[in-house]
Amino acid sequence: MPISRLVSILFAVLLLAASPAAAQTAAAPATDTTQLEQASADLDKAGAQLNSIRERVDKAQDDDTRLVALKVEAETLNRAILATSVATRPRLEAIKARQAELGDPPAEGAPPEADVVKEERKKLAAERNEINALTGEAENLSIEATKLSNRITEIRRQLFTDAILKRTDINTDLFAEASGAVMDETATLGRTVTAWLQFVWKFKRTQLFGAVALSLMAALVLLSGSYRLFSPYITRAAQQEKPHYITRLSVAFWSTILPTMAASAFAGASYFFLDTFNVLRSDIAPLVAIALGVMVAIYFVAQLANAVLSPADGHWRLMRVSDRGAQLLWLSIFSMALVNGADYFLGSISEVLGSPVVLTVVKSFFASLIIGVLLVVTAFIRPVLHQGEAPNAPGRPWPRSIFVLLILTGLGLIFSSLLGYVGMARFVATQIVVTGAIVVTAYIGFLSGRAVSAPDAFGATNVGKRLEERFGLGPVALDQIGLAAGLAIYLLIFVCFVPLVLLQWGFQVADIESWAYRIFTEIRIGSITISLVGILAGIVLFALGFIVTRWFQKWIDGNVLARSQVDAGVRNSVRTAVGYAGVAIAGLVGISAAGINLSSLALVAGALSLGIGFGLQNIVSNFVSGLILLAERPFKVGDWVVAGTTEGFVRRISVRATEIETFQRQTVIVPNSVLINGQVGNWTHRNKLGRVEVALSVHAGNDPRRIQEVLTEVVRAQQGLLRNPEPVIVFQAFSSATLDFEVRGYLADILNGTAVKSELRTAILERFRAEEIPLGGPAAPEVPIKISPEGAEIITALLDQATEKLAKPATRRRRLSADEEPEA
């Protein structure tokens, strides 16, 4: 065997033994093959399901509800296909990595490689080709599923358009045919209902009463419970003559929502118990369900109109309209809701009983005409009041824009019905009544949320006052609670009312569920997929990690470190390091849970590095310096340091700056890079041992040795100074006037230096006074002045002249006084 071939075989064996990927590939080939076979089988099954969905779509092109279900099924299948493709990616990446380890095949003329390497290379290539083929097949199936979903959407759009724009000839034959159908439907409905009532009364009487009783009980429990919780805040208190705007909004919103929820609970419970107790028959159950739903809808519109217009009390009215106008508007709105509900219920009866379509058309025709007339009549109501007018004042006409809108809408419904576009007229009428009520309720809720979340607004409400009294909350806490309450109201409006509006516009429940799934799991922006659920989970995990970190900080500081009698500086460093580490770990966990790939942050890191190079050097320098300070601990919290012109105690060390509190209680923020790069004096670095100096001066006439003896006695008697090292008396300097000494002593705690020096000065001064040791120099001696006799005579003569001049005015004043006395 050639040497080169032997070396190649040995190299291949060592490579296989050292490579975990190769060991995994060799150890579990059956598992990988099984995985690929399973993926291939799943794709084959998905293809068959896709063909089945396509066939069912062709058969259900006129059934919107069925088409919605098929669309959801197609989208679910598409996600399963993509998941099957994604599941093969880890194996594909492992194959690529192993092929990179093996390298390229030997060039022509080069020594051949080992047979085991050739065999492995061949298997890897075949497996990679198979995975690529599966990926291509999955992509093709995904494209076909997407096309099918889009086709279903287009079919449904066309169905909606045809239903809205379908035209019917309005003539006498139509009404004649409808009149005959009415008679037949009435007779059929009467027989059906009578037979059911007789059956129930004879055989299901107990079940019927039990279902009704349980339904009433459920509604009463919900209504009483909700009012028990919210009644103190939403009930119209009689003592409030002029309630606050926020109070009016909240009362209007909740007085509409809570009773409607109770009515919905009663309707739902009634149908549930009637169906559970087998009281309903298959031909009666749809009629009962529709009747209950229509009653709830009419009740909702009536409650909303009453909450907004408040016909009985103008002070609670949200609209600036007169009392008479509010009553007429409420009556008009209730009439339109009643007509629309009756049209929907009668149309459903015709559909359930299989009546001719012409009967449904005629019912909708008359309903649209009535609602159009009501809108025209509403336009001529005079409800408007100006600012400051009393509610009982006579109203004025609508603004021109509202008047024109009402007239055009009403005439539009009338003419659309007369021209035969009954479907469009009915759709518009339904949107005016039902969708309008939903939108108005949502708008009231939006105004309530905005008013509650306004600055300092929540504290003025009854809820805010009660929370302040019970829990002692301050203005800031109440303001934050108000902001959270406003956001909660916004969320409630979005979750509850947006789906209701979509349902009114022809969308199905499955559509809304599909959109909600996409919104919360698959928001695509280019090639990036955002999952709101993942982001929420990441935020929750980060919050939990943060809370656990803070708890662990307090536990390790208050239990482990405190019991170990560790000084405050070490405790601060450990606590800070634990805090930063815990927050970093919580952040990484939260980012990973949010579905953000950390490797994708490389670009951001590169941009950040560039920014550091240009403008963030100081920030990074301070950050790194802070880490060095926390690790090396040249000073700690509580140390007395001197940094440049700043002197004081270290109060806090963070990763950016250090807080130093001066002796004047001023907090100085010193960047960490200044403390690392500059000179810093630490009086208490290793221990609190320190030396104090007291300088003093005495008269030059004193005996210096006597002074040293006295000072030594005073220092030894001082309690604060240490005996080891022993205090020292230093004779520093002397002059013709003073002798200068300095007392140097050591303290166990240098932080007490000021008090010790003050006490030492006092003791020295008292001892010097007791020993009559003069501190300053002697008094200045009298200096003799020498003068000649001639000069003395001149000075004497000048003094005499000055004395005479001063004496003459006094003599003259005495004479004048003597001359004036006789005259008196």
mmCIF file of C-alpha atoms in Angstrom, residues 3 17 65 83 94 191 223 229 236 238 376 382 428 445 451 604 675 701 733 767 804:
data_model
loop_
_atom_site.group_PDB
_atom_site.id
_atom_site.type_symbol
_atom_site.label_atom_id
_atom_site.label_comp_id
_atom_site.label_asym_id
_atom_site.label_seq_id
_atom_site.Cartn_x
_atom_site.Cartn_y
_atom_site.Cartn_z
ATOM 1 C CA ILE A 3 2.475 5.696 1.911
ATOM 2 C CA ALA A 17 -13.269 10.400 15.343
ATOM 3 C CA THR A 65 -69.892 30.577 5.377
ATOM 4 C CA ALA A 83 -43.357 24.086 9.147
ATOM 5 C CA ALA A 94 -25.413 20.187 9.557
ATOM 6 C CA ARG A 191 -98.810 25.528 12.645
ATOM 7 C CA LEU A 223 -76.486 42.147 36.480
ATOM 8 C CA LEU A 229 -69.111 46.406 41.683
ATOM 9 C CA ARG A 236 -76.672 58.613 38.551
ATOM 10 C CA ALA A 238 -79.414 62.403 42.685
ATOM 11 C CA VAL A 376 -85.969 62.415 6.534
ATOM 12 C CA ARG A 382 -85.179 71.061 15.878
ATOM 13 C CA VAL A 428 -77.117 50.536 4.338
ATOM 14 C CA GLY A 445 -65.666 54.650 25.427
ATOM 15 C CA ALA A 451 -60.768 61.865 29.795
ATOM 16 C CA VAL A 604 -26.650 46.949 15.006
ATOM 17 C CA LEU A 675 -11.305 58.637 38.876
ATOM 18 C CA GLY A 701 10.868 83.780 75.330
ATOM 19 C CA ALA A 733 10.664 76.602 63.479
ATOM 20 C CA ARG A 767 -2.829 73.826 80.057
ATOM 21 C CA GLU A 804 -5.432 131.401 74.747
#
